[in-house]
Short mmCIF file of C-alpha atoms in Angstrom, two decimals:
data_model
loop_
_atom_site.label_atom_id
_atom_site.label_comp_id
_atom_site.label_asym_id
_atom_site.label_seq_id
_atom_site.Cartn_x
_atom_site.Cartn_y
_atom_site.Cartn_z
CA MET A 190 11.46 -26.29 -7.68
CA ASP A 191 10.16 -23.04 -5.54
CA SER A 192 7.09 -22.41 -3.91
CA GLN A 193 5.95 -19.96 -6.71
CA GLU A 194 6.77 -22.71 -9.50
CA SER A 195 5.18 -25.64 -6.86
CA ALA A 196 1.90 -23.64 -6.57
CA LYS A 197 1.59 -23.13 -10.89
CA ARG A 198 2.25 -26.62 -11.50
CA MET A 199 -0.50 -27.51 -9.11
CA GLU A 200 -3.06 -25.55 -10.68
CA GLU A 201 -1.86 -26.60 -14.30
CA GLY A 202 -2.17 -30.25 -13.56
CA ARG A 203 1.66 -31.00 -13.67
CA LEU A 204 3.85 -32.77 -11.58
CA TYR A 205 4.44 -31.32 -8.51
CA LEU A 206 5.70 -31.21 -4.85
CA PRO A 207 2.76 -31.10 -2.43
CA SER A 208 5.14 -31.12 0.10
CA ASP A 209 5.91 -27.45 -0.27
CA PRO A 210 6.02 -25.56 2.71
CA GLU A 211 4.05 -22.62 1.25
CA ILE A 212 1.21 -25.12 -0.03
CA MET A 213 1.26 -26.71 2.99
CA LYS A 214 0.67 -23.95 5.11
CA LYS A 215 -2.22 -22.76 3.20
CA GLN A 216 -3.61 -26.62 3.15
CA PHE A 217 -3.38 -26.68 7.21
CA ASP A 218 -5.21 -23.36 7.35
CA CYS A 219 -8.26 -25.37 5.32
CA LEU A 220 -7.88 -28.05 7.42
CA GLU A 221 -8.21 -25.99 10.74
CA LYS A 222 -12.03 -25.19 9.30
CA LEU A 223 -12.76 -28.48 8.31
CA TYR A 224 -11.70 -29.74 12.04
CA ASP A 225 -14.13 -27.10 13.42
CA TYR A 226 -17.06 -28.16 11.11
CA ASN A 227 -16.75 -31.68 11.91
CA GLN A 228 -16.97 -30.99 15.62
CA THR A 229 -20.66 -28.99 15.10
CA ARG A 230 -23.60 -30.64 16.62
CA PRO A 231 -26.71 -31.99 14.59
CA HIS A 232 -29.01 -28.80 15.52
CA ASP A 233 -26.03 -26.28 14.21
CA GLN A 234 -27.64 -26.21 10.65
CA GLU A 235 -27.12 -22.66 10.23
CA LEU A 236 -23.76 -22.52 11.72
CA ARG A 237 -23.00 -25.61 9.40
CA ALA A 238 -24.07 -23.60 6.18
CA ARG A 239 -22.21 -20.57 7.08
CA MET A 240 -19.05 -22.70 7.65
CA LEU A 241 -19.04 -24.55 4.20
CA LYS A 242 -19.55 -21.32 2.62
CA ASP A 243 -16.61 -19.95 3.75
CA MET A 244 -14.63 -23.29 3.63
CA PHE A 245 -15.59 -24.19 -0.33
CA ALA A 246 -14.67 -22.36 -3.68
CA GLU A 247 -18.24 -22.12 -4.44
CA LEU A 248 -21.31 -23.55 -2.42
CA GLY A 249 -24.99 -22.78 -3.93
CA GLU A 250 -28.10 -22.53 -1.99
CA GLY A 251 -29.34 -25.51 0.49
CA CYS A 252 -26.69 -27.89 0.21
CA TYR A 253 -26.22 -30.35 2.99
CA ILE A 254 -22.81 -32.33 3.90
CA GLU A 255 -23.57 -34.81 7.10
CA PRO A 256 -20.32 -34.75 9.23
CA PRO A 257 -17.82 -36.35 9.44
CA LEU A 258 -16.34 -34.79 5.63
CA ARG A 259 -12.93 -35.51 4.99
CA SER A 260 -11.04 -33.32 2.46
CA ASN A 261 -7.42 -32.65 1.64
CA TRP A 262 -8.13 -29.16 1.39
CA GLY A 263 -11.48 -28.75 3.39
CA GLY A 264 -13.45 -28.05 0.58
CA TYR A 265 -11.15 -25.18 -1.05
CA HIS A 266 -10.94 -26.49 -4.57
CA THR A 267 -14.69 -27.94 -4.54
CA HIS A 268 -17.58 -26.21 -6.40
CA PHE A 269 -21.05 -27.48 -5.64
CA GLY A 270 -24.34 -26.33 -7.42
CA ASP A 271 -27.66 -25.67 -5.41
CA HIS A 272 -29.01 -28.58 -3.25
CA VAL A 273 -26.28 -30.83 -3.26
CA TYR A 274 -26.57 -33.64 -0.44
CA ALA A 275 -24.01 -35.75 0.70
CA ASN A 276 -24.26 -38.44 3.66
CA PHE A 277 -21.63 -39.68 6.08
CA ASN A 278 -17.73 -39.88 5.31
CA LEU A 279 -17.90 -37.98 1.69
CA THR A 280 -14.05 -38.10 0.87
CA LEU A 281 -12.88 -35.06 -1.39
CA VAL A 282 -9.25 -35.76 -2.52
CA ASP A 283 -9.72 -31.93 -3.40
CA ASP A 284 -5.99 -30.97 -4.27
CA GLY A 285 -7.48 -30.11 -8.02
CA HIS A 286 -10.70 -28.93 -8.73
CA ILE A 287 -13.86 -30.66 -8.02
CA TYR A 288 -17.27 -29.53 -9.73
CA VAL A 289 -20.88 -31.27 -8.59
CA GLY A 290 -23.83 -30.15 -10.36
CA SER A 291 -27.44 -29.04 -8.49
CA LYS A 292 -29.49 -31.37 -7.17
CA THR A 293 -26.93 -34.36 -7.12
CA MET A 294 -27.21 -36.74 -4.23
CA ILE A 295 -24.19 -38.26 -2.67
CA GLY A 296 -24.44 -41.68 -0.73
CA PRO A 297 -22.15 -42.54 2.50
CA ASN A 298 -18.31 -43.56 1.95
CA VAL A 299 -18.02 -41.75 -1.28
CA THR A 300 -14.62 -40.83 -2.71
CA ILE A 301 -14.16 -38.20 -4.87
CA ALA A 302 -10.42 -38.28 -6.23
CA THR A 303 -8.35 -35.59 -7.93
CA ALA A 304 -5.06 -36.20 -7.10
CA GLY A 305 -2.69 -39.25 -8.66
CA HIS A 306 1.28 -39.98 -8.60
CA PRO A 307 3.34 -41.11 -11.18
CA ILE A 308 3.87 -44.63 -12.12
CA GLU A 309 7.34 -44.28 -12.55
CA PRO A 310 9.09 -45.10 -9.21
CA ASN A 311 11.88 -42.29 -9.08
CA LEU A 312 9.33 -39.56 -9.19
CA ARG A 313 7.15 -41.22 -6.66
CA TYR A 314 10.10 -41.64 -4.49
CA LEU A 315 10.22 -38.05 -4.61
CA GLU A 316 6.77 -37.67 -3.42
CA MET A 317 5.53 -35.89 -6.75
CA GLN A 318 1.92 -35.66 -7.60
CA TYR A 319 -0.12 -34.31 -10.25
CA ASN A 320 -4.23 -33.58 -10.17
CA MET A 321 -6.72 -33.56 -12.95
CA ASP A 322 -10.13 -31.97 -12.10
CA VAL A 323 -13.40 -34.20 -11.63
CA HIS A 324 -16.96 -33.02 -13.20
CA ILE A 325 -20.08 -34.37 -12.02
CA GLY A 326 -23.20 -33.28 -13.46
CA LYS A 327 -26.92 -31.95 -12.69
CA ASN A 328 -29.39 -34.57 -10.67
CA VAL A 329 -26.67 -37.29 -10.39
CA TRP A 330 -26.96 -40.08 -7.70
CA LEU A 331 -23.51 -41.61 -6.53
CA GLY A 332 -24.46 -44.68 -4.48
CA ALA A 333 -22.89 -45.45 -1.51
CA GLY A 334 -19.14 -46.40 -1.63
CA CYS A 335 -18.38 -45.05 -5.10
CA VAL A 336 -14.92 -43.96 -5.71
CA ILE A 337 -14.64 -41.34 -8.49
CA LEU A 338 -11.21 -41.34 -10.17
CA PRO A 339 -8.99 -38.19 -11.33
CA GLY A 340 -9.95 -36.33 -14.58
CA VAL A 341 -13.52 -38.20 -14.49
CA THR A 342 -16.78 -36.40 -16.13
CA ILE A 343 -20.26 -38.07 -15.19
CA GLY A 344 -23.27 -36.86 -17.43
CA ASP A 345 -26.53 -35.15 -15.78
CA ASN A 346 -29.28 -37.62 -14.53
CA THR A 347 -26.99 -40.62 -14.35
CA VAL A 348 -26.96 -43.04 -11.29
CA ILE A 349 -23.58 -44.88 -10.43
CA GLY A 350 -24.23 -47.88 -8.66
CA ALA A 351 -23.07 -48.38 -4.76
CA GLY A 352 -19.53 -49.57 -4.75
CA SER A 353 -18.48 -48.60 -8.47
CA ILE A 354 -14.95 -47.54 -9.31
CA VAL A 355 -15.29 -45.02 -11.83
CA THR A 356 -12.33 -44.85 -13.74
CA LYS A 357 -13.34 -43.41 -16.98
CA ASP A 358 -16.24 -41.01 -18.26
CA ILE A 359 -19.86 -41.72 -17.90
CA PRO A 360 -22.53 -40.24 -20.28
CA ALA A 361 -25.85 -38.58 -19.42
CA GLY A 362 -28.65 -40.39 -18.68
CA VAL A 363 -27.49 -43.79 -17.59
CA VAL A 364 -27.20 -46.35 -14.73
CA ALA A 365 -23.58 -47.45 -14.65
CA VAL A 366 -22.05 -49.94 -12.45
CA GLY A 367 -19.02 -52.38 -11.40
CA ASN A 368 -15.19 -51.95 -11.32
CA PRO A 369 -14.40 -50.82 -13.76
CA CYS A 370 -17.75 -48.95 -13.82
CA ARG A 371 -19.33 -49.48 -17.28
CA VAL A 372 -22.80 -48.31 -18.63
CA LEU A 373 -25.57 -50.82 -17.49
CA ARG A 374 -28.40 -49.26 -19.54
CA GLU A 375 -30.14 -45.79 -20.14
CA VAL A 376 -32.80 -44.43 -17.89
CA GLY A 377 -35.84 -45.17 -19.71
CA GLU A 378 -39.57 -46.50 -19.69
CA HIS A 379 -39.11 -48.72 -16.92
CA ASP A 380 -38.16 -46.43 -14.74
CA ARG A 381 -40.63 -43.99 -15.38
CA GLU A 382 -43.09 -47.03 -14.27
CA TYR A 383 -41.24 -48.53 -11.30
CA TYR A 384 -39.16 -47.10 -8.63
CA TYR A 385 -37.66 -50.40 -7.27
CA ARG A 386 -37.85 -53.70 -8.55
CA ASP A 387 -41.71 -54.45 -9.25
CA ARG A 388 -43.13 -51.63 -6.96
CA LYS A 389 -44.83 -49.35 -9.19
CA ILE A 390 -44.41 -45.49 -8.99
CA ASP A 391 -47.75 -44.45 -7.39
CA VAL A 392 -47.05 -40.65 -7.53
CA PRO A 393 -47.16 -38.20 -10.22
CA ILE A 394 -44.13 -37.32 -11.91
CA PRO A 395 -43.68 -33.60 -12.34
CA ASP A 396 -41.63 -31.99 -15.21
CA VAL A 397 -38.80 -30.36 -13.17
CA LEU A 398 -35.82 -31.16 -15.01
CA SER A 399 -36.67 -28.71 -17.64
CA LYS A 400 -36.08 -26.11 -14.63
CA LEU A 401 -32.79 -27.62 -13.58
CA ASP A 402 -31.58 -27.34 -17.44
CA LYS A 403 -32.09 -23.58 -17.07
CA ASP A 404 -30.21 -23.21 -13.90
#
């Protein structure tokens, strides 16, 4: 399998060899940029913003990623909408494409993975790999320590509980938790009255989601 064929298969989600020299050279160039990003200092906010814009496939306005960021391709196959926030130790296995909608919040130690390896042992011995894109909607909250597996789609306005392992698609507007992650309930009236257990919401709730839907 030559470099051109491997690159084509990589983009199409077919089995390919990630150790192909041309693929690895391109990947290492991306990892050099990631290394520099992780060496920045807390006051280097403008520098970080410029670096992320150069590193990512797409990056909207007002995005913030707290170093250290771990990423197989340094964000090269990652697409963020506007005002996406990610806490410490976000891991992007972005050999395939990762799409994250605007206003999504990502807790610490979250992993979003697109890469997989065949169960068939002979193919795995040869270090074969495949990639399945991940789609995360707008205004999603991924709790600390979540793992999002290849090919998963998560709908808008959904909350994924801390430590969940998301193996299948999760619809919009729900709270989902567990390993494997399952829908616990819909976001509803209780959530519009209480923000934490018995603590009532004591501030006005603005209608901002209609604007997000238009973006």
